[in-house]
Each structure stands twice: as structure tokens, then as C-alpha cells.
């Protein structure tokens, strides 16, 4: 089994997941094969427990991650504000080799909820200006509610 | 008559059910393949999905097929006969039929050539064997040709001709449904190309489990999987299961784990090359009167050559099981043929009659799941090489099988006797003889030697070598007359020229040969032909010369010796040795005797020291075990893995028969029966409160009623408390929203809530707040700080009149609302007044805000989790989810310092399902949480659990431990996290959760406070072979178990767990 594995890309997803599934306890992950420059890469998309209390488990699961996806809820500005804390927490736990340039992807979830999204977009715009997210490579993606985990992960 | 009618009726009903089941299975497979196709361009022909689909279609088509209508083809798979039959009428079927025939003849051809290559041209003619692999062949072909739907719809139209009236195909609606179903898969693209996906996607858990089942020939459900786990001896003194007879042969056998594996090993495979194979080689087994025919084979691995002989009966019986397994697996399970080497070679080794009978079995066996034949499987397993004390079909047959490593063989004795083809006896370096192999007539012995000789090269050779004859190839070396060799033994041994070519035509049949296997590393080969009866003497010689060929410490004195060991080549093989020979043998020279004595002393010393060190290591290990693991189980008598007498579970009858006082006295009995088999589902509601310490044994009915009333009362009060806080929160939310609406920005009024609002406060929370103020600890929850900051900001901004509230409880007037709350709450909650006083006096004014925020946050979390908790389970309707939320909120309100942690909902849910009563659930949940709360983050129990798991695996299954420990840290056990946190709630399906939980609670009173750890280990043990065979890493293990969630067999896991408890107990007692 191990011989077949080629390049591994480990992506961590942090933040609130929707109410699609059961609350994650411990950790779960999905795999997806993607072509990157003619190379087939097995991407593991890890989903860890949402609640901050379970962060102590992170050490084991974050280890060796190549990318971290931060997800927030566009209908709840607070979730965006806490992304910083999540990022710091991740950097502490995973202690990557080059924390300054570690790639993060920010994903705004639930954009399909129109009536509330306006508010969130305002907040988003404000925050983006205020914060210096440009220091490290970041993409801000907005995507729809369904399939946040898998589809969102592919964009990086 | 009436009876008969009723029976017929019943029959019809079950027919209907079977048809429904068959159709359902087919639908499911079609759905799967269509889903697969949606994500991929084309589907691999070898994909397991295709196999499964074909299997289910085969099952549908085979159901109630008129066998007699198929005529001559009946010896082949019946549906295959069907396709050949309808090929006459249907064009598309003709093509399919043609391709199938071609493929079958091709494989026949292959088989035949294989046979010629390996089996030395035996007598048995190639037989056409429909084996499992080909069973669905035509369906496959038709599917790939995209004509399957047409064929099936043709069959439906003409069903009356081929099917009985009650069959699926004759059912007009369902039959055509089946045909139409297949339109989809027939429109897909199939490819033989190995797609990238195929190469890179790891098999999922189901696939792994299935592969394992097929390969190991053992069902995961069988209890013996634990027994099989003792591949490497752990420290278990009482391993009675694996102990077998200690015969002299056993040292030369490697003990195979599964019979099936063993038979598989008889083939040419990637590990071992098959040098020679011959059936009907007869051996006289120990304790038997008749010669037993069997299959003799010679296998070469990188390291060595081994010779195996397996009784024909054994191979046939295995073939039989294989057939059953194949038949069923092809119909119900995804099996890729490549992963499943079918036993084609058996056709050559089995006699035709037996293989035909086995194929009959395979076709008449009802199609069921792969687990359907556990009996036979287990039988094979139990008998494998061990004692085989309780076997049914082949008593001691496994004991007869022979497996010899040629490395350990020194001499090969060949005897030719009369009409018999030749007899071969192997003599090992320890001097032990193998039973005689009687070869059939016709030069097979020579062929065998020929193969052996070529296999031995270049590391060793036969001595004397076989001769090469220019016409007939290899021949036996021609010997000088015995008279000659005896008269000049010395000259012969010195020159090595022992045999001289002789032109005289000797009768080969009457000559005996002794060949010696000589390693080419040996500097000086000894050319000896010896009498088998001198072996006891010569064994030491061979030890010296072979075992220690490099050591100079033991001087070999071969010239001296060889003069005494006679060089005979008897023509009559069993002539008694002459007197002088015996005397000479009895009196070895002094030198030899000394060296022998020295050798013996050294050996003795080594044996004793080894035994001592072994014992020492064992004692040390036991000490460690006792130190670290004795806390895991209770001392005293070991709890047997199986229930003692007849208390298999706690039955309704037994429970009802107990009076209040009985319950106290028979408490142990109750607990132990629950431990062994759980509680009967009807009485769970009554029994669980006892298990969860809500009721005490011996309480009278009145007591219980009173207790229930009190707890219900308390529950309602608490519930009211948090609900009033919730309504405050709701009102604020509504205000906020209204303001946003009115002003279009985020600036809410500052006087939403007066800071001195009276609220009920949970005691423990107050304490925490004080602590918090002291240590200023706020890094734990990010949301807290953000929200608090926001609220503070809100409070500063301007004033606005609040809009009308949403709930009917509250009016516009905030003063009224305040009063209302205060009155209501203080009248109901006796605790409140004191706490409120304390608040007003001693804590900072933000205090109420903090509670509110805490509650708000927790409520938000609870809502999110309750909403998605077990929505698939029938019980959780909107209304019952509300109950779940109430219980959860009440608990969190009471334990606001702990707060809500994800997973708690999962612990409440099963309780609520059983009790369907909020207050009882709440009370029991509180008791349950007394222990469980320590598992959640912040507690210490989880670390202990993981450490316990680790030591348990280390002691009870070292091999598995090695695997888990490869990367060297305990985080490898993190895949157990969810198991231990939720007591396996997420791992089992709902009904099993009840069972597992009650056994855990009962085990506390029976054997162990840490039964969870044993169940955890049992979960691993149940799949240990899969984990080990695939060398899974932590990541893969996590994936495997996540995929296996709710698919475990809880009863099996529990029985393994009980066995593990028993093993640890016996280990600690060291009895």
C-alpha cells in the first residue's frame, strides 16, 4: 500500500463546518487525487474536531501538513475575526518549518444565504483592508454551502 | 390438505421476499456502478463494482431456473448454459456466447499447458471445470458488449420457457424492471486500462475486510480469530488453543496459520517457484494402515527448497470450501480476481470425480453472504497442524501432511522394489527419517531427483550426480557391484571415483541408491553410500560435518570414520547388517567418543543457559505486566470469556422474577449476565437506572417513585432557570436585529439590558468567574473575547427604544421584564437569592454579562450539535431533538464551568432513546458524566486510557504493537480517541451501542473498571490481520476505522474483549 503512494499533500481544514454531518470527534480525512504539473498527488483533506477544546489533539493530526484552510461563515462576522486565532493556534501546534510563508487558504462559507451575505461581505471587506493578510500567500475564496470540505480544498 | 395449502402459501411468500431481495441487491449494485461512472470517464473492467454487479445479476438469473431445460450443458454453470441456449434465437446473445466459448477454451488450453509444464505429464485428462471465476463470465462479457440488457429482456419475454413460474424472471413487472435497470450500466464505457485512479486509490475498508475474508479463509466473526492472533507467542501461559502434539516432525514443519493459505502455498506463486509437483504419491502416515495418496511438490524460495506432501483428501476438501466461497463471493461481494488466485491447479491434483462433486456443491449451495460457511472454515482452521482434537471430516489429516526443508536433509534413499515406481526416504541432519514416499510407476522418482538437482544448484548438489544419457536425458548413475565397493572402501572414498560407468544392462528396478546433498561450500565432500539403519550412528557425524562445516574446534576425522561407516549399496534393500558391522559401529574410536562427549556437554550447557535466560526474561516481563496492568482488571478469580452456566444475557423472565430483596442478593448474577450478553431490549428501561446508579438495588417501588418525583422536580426547576436566561438572550438578539434593521449599521442601543439584571447563577460557574478574574485566563476560547468586546462596545453607544420583543413572555417594557424574571426566578430557585446577593456584593458589574455570554455561546454550540445528532435514527424527530436539547442544556447550565463539549450530545442520545423521559435521562446522564467528563479535554482520563491501550497491546499482541509503534510515539493510538471518548457510540450501530454500553457498565462490577480499553483492543484484534498485512500507518488506520464505523460486529468484538480480559487475568496470576 505504501509503495503506491506518491506525493502526499496534507491539507488541514479548521473552523466551523456546516450542519451537514455529525460533529467531528477526533479526526477524519478524505483523500482526493489531483494532477499538479503532470504529477499525480494524493491530497489528504483532514477535518478535525471543530471545538477549540480539542486543539490539544492537533499536534498529532497537524503534523506534516502542507497547507491549512481556514473556513469562516460569511453570515457570522465573528467567525472571520477569529481566523487569526485559528491561524496562530495552527502555527503553534503544527510548528511548520517556515511559518512566515506557510500557505493558508481562507474560505468563506454559506455565501448562498443571500439576505445575510451582504452584511458579511461588508465585514469581509473591512477586515481585509484592516488586516495585513497579504504578508503571506492567501486566497480568499467564497463558495457555496454544500461540500465545503472537499471542493474548497481543491482550489489550493 | 389444508396443511399442504398453507405450506404452499408460505412458500410463495418467501419466494416473493427472495425476489424482492434479489431485485434490491441488483438495484443497489446498479446504483453503485452508476455513481462510480458519474465521477469517472470509464470504469475498469476488473473493478470490484463490476464483479459485484455481475454477481447480483447472476443471482437473479439463476433463481428458479429450469435446470432440465438446459439439457446437455448442465455440467457447466447453469446460466452459462442458458446463454449458449438462447444464442440460437437471439443474435446479440450469439456473439456473447461465442466470445465466452472462446475464452473458456483459451483458459482450458492454458490450464493444459500449465499442467504439462509442472506436472510431468500425469495420467488424468484435462477436465472442464466451471469454477467460480468463470461463473459470471458471460454476464461480464455481455455487459462489456453492452448487450446484457437486451439479453435479460429477451429472457423476461421468454421466461416461461426457462424459468419456473414463481421466479423473478417470470414476474412481469419485476423482470422487466431488472431488464430496464441494466440499460444504465450497459450504456457505460468499460476499459481494461489500468487508470491512474485504479493505481492510486487505496482500497477502502470494506474492500480490505472482504479481501481478508477471502484470503485467509476465515470469517471475521469466528471466535477463533483471537486464537489465530497468537502468531507470535505473547506472554500467555495458558495458550491452550494453539498447543499441539510435539512430534519429531513438528520441528521440521513450519506451521501455517490457515489451511487455505497452506493450500495456496502449494502453487507456484510470487514467493516460491514450483519445481516439481506430482499427485498420487503415496505415503504411509503414522498410525495408519493404508498408504495415503497425496500431492508431492517441491518449492524453491530465495532461501531454500522445501518439499511438501499433502494428502489428496485435504486438497479436495479445501477445494470444496474454496468453491463455496467463490460461489458466494462472486454473487454478493466485490472480489477482484487478481487478488484471488483461484485454485485451477487443483484440477490436476484432484481426481476428477471429486472435483466434479465439489462443483456440484458450489452450484447447489444457496447464495448467501461470505460468512455463510463459517463452520467449515473454522473447521479447517482448527485442524491446521495443531492437535486437531475435535475435527469432524478429516481426523488427523493435517497431521499427516509433510513439509520438509531440503536444507535439513542430508541423505536421500531411493529404493526400487518390483513393480512399484520407487520409494524415497529423506534423512535429516538430525538423523530422523521421513516417511517413505511411494512414487507411482513410470520414472517419476528420477524426474523428481532431476528437478531437485537442478533446484539445488548452485549452492548444493546431489552426490553422486545424476548421469546424463545422450538419448533419454538424465538417468540414475550406474553402480559398480556391491561386492566391488565393499572390498575397496578406502580406495573408493579417497578417489571419489566410486561409480564407474558400466555398459552392462542392469535392471534398474532392483537397485537402491543413497544420494547425499552436498553443499558446494564444503571443502571436502564425503562420498558415501550408507545403509539407512546406521543412521543413528551417523547422525552425529553429519552434525559435525554439516552443522559446523566452518568450525575447526571440533575436529572431523572423516577418514577414520569412513572406514567404519560401511559403504554399502545393498541390492536387496533390507538385508540385515553383518555382525562385524554392528560391532564396529558400537565401538567408535576413543577420539570420536571424546569429541562426542564434549559436544554433548556443550549442548547441555547451552540448553540449560537458554532455558534459564528465557525464564528470567519471562519473569521480568511478568513483573512489568503486574506493575502496570494489574490495575486494569480486578484480582481474584478470572472471569471466563464465555458465560459459565446458562446466564447468557439478562432475560426479561429472570428480571421480572426478582423481588426487591432478591436484587440485592443476586446483584452479582445480574451484573455478570449483563457482562456476558447484555440486557433484553424490553427491560432496558428498567435496568439501566440501576446500572447508572440512579436506583439502588433493593429500593422499593415507593422509594423509586419518590426518587423519580424528586429528580423530576429538580430537573424542571433547573430547566426553567436556563430557559429564562435563554429568553433574555433571545430578546436581546431580537433587539439587536431590529436596530440593525432600523439604522442599517451595527450600532445597537446601549441600554438593552440593565447591568443589574437578576439572573439565576449556577454555583460552580460563580467560582470559575472568580478564578478567572484572578488569573485573567482568557486564552481558552477565542469567541469569548471577541463577543465580549463587541458587547462592551455596544453598551457604550447611543440609546434607542427597543422594538417589540419576539416572545410572548416579554413585553416592550424592560423594567417589567426585569421584574418578571426576578420574581419568577427567585420564587422558584432557593439557591438564587444567596448567589444573587453574592453577585451584587462581591463581583464586578460585568458579571451578569459574562454569564449571559457563556450561556449564549454554549447554547449556540448545543443547538448546532443537537441539530445534527443522529438525525438518521428514527427516534430523533423534531420533538425528540428538543428533548435532547433540553437535557443537554440543563446539564451544561448546571456545569457551566465545564461547558458544552462536542460529543456530549452523543452520550445523551442513546440514554434518551431508551428512557424517552427527560428527567430520568438527565439524572442518569449526570451519573454517567461523573466518570466520562474526565475523558473530555481538560480531564486526565484520556491520557490514561491511551496509555492503558498502549500497554495492553504491548503485552497481549506484541506483533501489532510493533506495527503501531513503528514511528515511535503514543499518538499512534489517536485513532482510538473517539472510541474512548464516546464509549464506542460512533463505532457501532445504534442497537449495538446499547449492548456495548451496558456491558461496560456491568463490567465495572464484574472484572474491570477499564473495560473500555479491552473493547478498544478487541476492535483492533478483530482486524489485526488486515492492519498487519497491509502494514497500515496511523493515517491509514484512522481512515480504515472511520470507514468501518457502524459496521462492526459488536458481539464478536465483545467476545474478543472478554477473552482479552481473561488472558490478562491469567497472565497476572501466572497460573
Tab-separated table of C-alpha atoms in Angstrom, chain B residues 142-359:
chain	number	residue	atom	x	y	z
B	142	UNK	CA	-22.378	-9.186	-22.231
B	143	UNK	CA	-22.040	-6.140	-20.052
B	144	UNK	CA	-18.881	-5.027	-21.786
B	145	UNK	CA	-20.528	-5.683	-25.150
B	146	UNK	CA	-23.447	-3.594	-23.914
B	147	UNK	CA	-25.980	-6.267	-24.740
B	148	UNK	CA	-26.767	-7.508	-21.271
B	149	UNK	CA	-29.968	-5.511	-21.030
B	150	UNK	CA	-31.192	-6.941	-24.323
B	151	UNK	CA	-30.421	-10.478	-23.281
B	152	UNK	CA	-32.178	-10.067	-19.999
B	153	UNK	CA	-35.246	-8.512	-21.568
B	154	UNK	CA	-35.326	-11.392	-24.045
B	155	UNK	CA	-35.208	-13.777	-21.127
B	156	UNK	CA	-38.045	-11.939	-19.452
B	157	UNK	CA	-40.185	-12.201	-22.538
B	158	UNK	CA	-39.455	-15.876	-22.947
B	159	UNK	CA	-39.255	-16.592	-19.272
B	160	UNK	CA	-41.853	-19.313	-19.248
B	161	UNK	CA	-39.549	-21.473	-21.304
B	162	UNK	CA	-36.574	-21.297	-18.989
B	163	UNK	CA	-37.915	-20.380	-15.600
B	164	UNK	CA	-40.368	-21.702	-13.086
B	165	UNK	CA	-43.493	-19.702	-12.625
B	166	UNK	CA	-42.501	-18.273	-9.261
B	167	UNK	CA	-39.145	-16.947	-10.423
B	168	UNK	CA	-38.090	-13.364	-10.636
B	169	UNK	CA	-37.831	-13.543	-14.374
B	170	UNK	CA	-41.410	-14.729	-14.713
B	171	UNK	CA	-42.682	-11.839	-12.679
B	172	UNK	CA	-43.729	-9.491	-15.470
B	173	UNK	CA	-43.169	-6.239	-13.629
B	174	UNK	CA	-40.095	-7.100	-11.654
B	175	UNK	CA	-38.485	-8.947	-14.515
B	176	UNK	CA	-38.808	-6.010	-16.809
B	177	UNK	CA	-37.643	-3.724	-14.036
B	178	UNK	CA	-34.481	-5.780	-13.913
B	179	UNK	CA	-34.013	-5.570	-17.644
B	180	UNK	CA	-34.533	-1.841	-17.630
B	181	UNK	CA	-32.199	-1.410	-14.709
B	182	UNK	CA	-29.431	-2.864	-16.788
B	183	UNK	CA	-29.873	-0.311	-19.548
B	184	UNK	CA	-27.855	2.111	-17.461
B	185	UNK	CA	-24.762	0.015	-16.861
B	186	UNK	CA	-24.896	-1.154	-20.481
B	187	UNK	CA	-24.530	2.397	-21.661
B	188	UNK	CA	-21.314	2.951	-19.735
B	189	UNK	CA	-17.804	2.719	-21.047
B	190	UNK	CA	-15.593	-0.021	-19.731
B	191	UNK	CA	-11.905	-0.151	-20.025
B	192	UNK	CA	-9.188	-2.638	-19.461
B	193	UNK	CA	-6.726	0.131	-18.995
B	194	UNK	CA	-5.469	0.494	-15.557
B	195	UNK	CA	-6.455	4.021	-14.899
B	196	UNK	CA	-4.485	6.223	-12.619
B	197	UNK	CA	-7.302	6.045	-10.160
B	198	UNK	CA	-7.018	2.352	-10.122
B	199	UNK	CA	-3.387	2.541	-9.215
B	200	UNK	CA	-3.531	5.211	-6.667
B	201	UNK	CA	-6.747	4.858	-4.813
B	202	UNK	CA	-6.220	2.812	-1.752
B	203	UNK	CA	-8.850	0.187	-1.220
B	204	UNK	CA	-11.494	1.234	1.210
B	205	UNK	CA	-12.184	-0.530	4.444
B	206	UNK	CA	-14.932	-2.754	3.098
B	207	UNK	CA	-12.718	-3.950	0.335
B	208	UNK	CA	-9.922	-4.706	2.765
B	209	UNK	CA	-12.175	-6.686	5.047
B	210	UNK	CA	-13.560	-8.638	2.143
B	211	UNK	CA	-10.167	-9.397	0.705
B	212	UNK	CA	-9.051	-10.596	4.051
B	213	UNK	CA	-12.059	-12.836	4.382
B	214	UNK	CA	-11.450	-14.396	1.030
B	215	UNK	CA	-7.771	-14.824	1.520
B	216	UNK	CA	-7.488	-16.103	4.973
B	217	UNK	CA	-10.466	-18.363	4.572
B	218	UNK	CA	-11.573	-17.414	7.987
B	219	UNK	CA	-14.562	-15.414	8.871
B	220	UNK	CA	-14.023	-12.388	10.980
B	221	UNK	CA	-16.974	-13.373	13.007
B	222	UNK	CA	-15.444	-16.568	14.187
B	223	UNK	CA	-14.259	-16.556	17.689
B	224	UNK	CA	-11.071	-18.208	16.653
B	225	UNK	CA	-9.691	-15.047	15.188
B	226	UNK	CA	-8.313	-14.393	18.589
B	227	UNK	CA	-6.692	-17.732	18.656
B	228	UNK	CA	-5.145	-17.049	15.326
B	229	UNK	CA	-3.710	-13.892	16.679
B	230	UNK	CA	-1.116	-15.800	18.538
B	231	UNK	CA	1.177	-15.941	15.605
B	232	UNK	CA	3.917	-14.822	17.764
B	233	UNK	CA	3.753	-16.169	21.238
B	234	UNK	CA	2.752	-13.491	23.632
B	235	UNK	CA	3.174	-13.976	27.302
B	236	UNK	CA	0.204	-16.152	27.740
B	237	UNK	CA	0.840	-19.188	29.808
B	238	UNK	CA	-2.488	-20.777	29.144
B	239	UNK	CA	-2.449	-20.748	25.414
B	240	UNK	CA	-4.237	-23.999	25.227
B	241	UNK	CA	-5.754	-23.361	21.865
B	242	UNK	CA	-2.600	-23.372	19.872
B	243	UNK	CA	-0.772	-26.163	21.570
B	244	UNK	CA	-0.424	-29.258	19.529
B	245	UNK	CA	1.301	-32.547	19.762
B	246	UNK	CA	5.028	-32.240	19.840
B	247	UNK	CA	6.171	-34.788	17.415
B	248	UNK	CA	9.604	-35.027	15.998
B	249	UNK	CA	8.232	-33.938	12.671
B	250	UNK	CA	6.973	-30.721	14.036
B	251	UNK	CA	10.362	-29.199	14.217
B	252	UNK	CA	10.745	-29.539	10.509
B	253	UNK	CA	7.369	-28.085	9.722
B	254	UNK	CA	6.582	-24.501	9.546
B	255	UNK	CA	3.125	-24.204	10.943
B	256	UNK	CA	0.795	-22.482	8.539
B	257	UNK	CA	-1.913	-20.362	10.027
B	258	UNK	CA	-4.728	-21.112	7.708
B	259	UNK	CA	-5.403	-24.218	5.816
B	260	UNK	CA	-6.370	-22.203	2.844
B	261	UNK	CA	-3.142	-20.302	2.916
B	262	UNK	CA	-1.311	-23.548	3.042
B	263	UNK	CA	-3.000	-24.973	0.028
B	264	UNK	CA	-2.406	-21.727	-1.765
B	265	UNK	CA	1.234	-22.119	-0.985
B	266	UNK	CA	1.303	-25.311	-2.968
B	267	UNK	CA	1.000	-23.318	-6.147
B	268	UNK	CA	3.621	-21.529	-7.977
B	269	UNK	CA	3.414	-18.067	-6.544
B	270	UNK	CA	5.492	-14.966	-6.393
B	271	UNK	CA	7.296	-16.122	-3.298
B	272	UNK	CA	8.089	-19.636	-4.246
B	273	UNK	CA	8.796	-21.288	-7.506
B	274	UNK	CA	7.208	-24.648	-8.034
B	275	UNK	CA	9.957	-27.024	-9.088
B	276	UNK	CA	8.040	-30.226	-9.149
B	277	UNK	CA	4.582	-31.474	-8.486
B	278	UNK	CA	3.183	-34.957	-8.603
B	279	UNK	CA	-0.046	-36.343	-7.330
B	280	UNK	CA	-0.806	-39.818	-6.154
B	281	UNK	CA	2.477	-40.091	-4.379
B	282	UNK	CA	1.661	-42.416	-1.553
B	283	UNK	CA	2.805	-42.157	1.986
B	284	UNK	CA	2.126	-44.364	4.927
B	285	UNK	CA	1.236	-41.975	7.703
B	286	UNK	CA	1.841	-42.711	11.298
B	287	UNK	CA	-0.951	-44.605	12.995
B	288	UNK	CA	-2.414	-45.542	9.642
B	289	UNK	CA	-2.702	-48.881	7.942
B	290	UNK	CA	-3.038	-47.914	4.341
B	291	UNK	CA	-0.902	-45.888	2.057
B	292	UNK	CA	-2.406	-42.493	1.516
B	293	UNK	CA	-2.197	-40.824	-1.883
B	294	UNK	CA	-1.188	-37.224	-1.865
B	295	UNK	CA	0.334	-34.364	-3.743
B	296	UNK	CA	4.085	-34.068	-3.579
B	297	UNK	CA	5.570	-30.754	-4.513
B	298	UNK	CA	8.909	-29.075	-4.421
B	299	UNK	CA	9.092	-25.350	-3.886
B	300	UNK	CA	12.034	-23.071	-4.220
B	301	UNK	CA	12.200	-19.800	-2.388
B	302	UNK	CA	15.118	-17.452	-2.322
B	303	UNK	CA	16.405	-19.024	0.841
B	304	UNK	CA	15.720	-22.670	0.477
B	305	UNK	CA	13.917	-25.513	-1.167
B	306	UNK	CA	11.092	-27.173	0.631
B	307	UNK	CA	9.267	-30.366	-0.042
B	308	UNK	CA	5.599	-30.659	0.729
B	309	UNK	CA	3.297	-33.556	0.685
B	310	UNK	CA	-0.396	-33.032	1.218
B	311	UNK	CA	-2.980	-35.772	1.331
B	312	UNK	CA	-5.330	-35.599	-1.617
B	313	UNK	CA	-8.336	-35.567	0.647
B	314	UNK	CA	-7.140	-32.426	2.251
B	315	UNK	CA	-6.698	-30.637	-1.018
B	316	UNK	CA	-10.070	-31.807	-2.172
B	317	UNK	CA	-11.757	-30.660	0.964
B	318	UNK	CA	-10.145	-27.310	0.613
B	319	UNK	CA	-11.198	-27.170	-2.924
B	320	UNK	CA	-14.693	-27.721	-1.714
B	321	UNK	CA	-14.605	-24.802	0.617
B	322	UNK	CA	-12.997	-22.709	-1.978
B	323	UNK	CA	-15.849	-23.451	-4.258
B	324	UNK	CA	-18.439	-22.463	-1.776
B	325	UNK	CA	-16.567	-19.346	-1.030
B	326	UNK	CA	-16.122	-18.499	-4.621
B	327	UNK	CA	-19.690	-19.134	-5.464
B	328	UNK	CA	-20.983	-16.935	-2.761
B	329	UNK	CA	-18.405	-14.262	-3.095
B	330	UNK	CA	-18.995	-13.837	-6.734
B	331	UNK	CA	-22.586	-13.217	-6.149
B	332	UNK	CA	-22.505	-10.937	-3.228
B	333	UNK	CA	-19.141	-9.482	-2.727
B	334	UNK	CA	-16.647	-7.406	-4.522
B	335	UNK	CA	-13.728	-9.584	-5.306
B	336	UNK	CA	-11.157	-8.773	-7.810
B	337	UNK	CA	-9.957	-11.882	-9.446
B	338	UNK	CA	-6.449	-10.721	-9.419
B	339	UNK	CA	-6.467	-10.678	-5.689
B	340	UNK	CA	-7.847	-14.128	-5.614
B	341	UNK	CA	-5.768	-16.865	-7.058
B	342	UNK	CA	-8.309	-19.467	-7.943
B	343	UNK	CA	-7.285	-22.989	-7.457
B	344	UNK	CA	-7.062	-24.075	-11.007
B	345	UNK	CA	-4.154	-26.290	-10.370
B	346	UNK	CA	-6.258	-28.454	-8.177
B	347	UNK	CA	-7.948	-29.780	-11.195
B	348	UNK	CA	-4.837	-31.661	-11.919
B	349	UNK	CA	-4.238	-32.828	-8.480
B	350	UNK	CA	-7.726	-33.750	-7.543
B	351	UNK	CA	-9.254	-36.667	-9.140
B	352	UNK	CA	-11.952	-35.817	-11.499
B	353	UNK	CA	-14.773	-37.308	-9.576
B	354	UNK	CA	-14.063	-35.299	-6.510
B	355	UNK	CA	-13.729	-32.055	-8.325
B	356	UNK	CA	-16.994	-32.673	-10.039
B	357	UNK	CA	-18.667	-33.307	-6.766
B	358	UNK	CA	-17.231	-30.135	-5.402
B	359	UNK	CA	-18.558	-28.178	-8.297
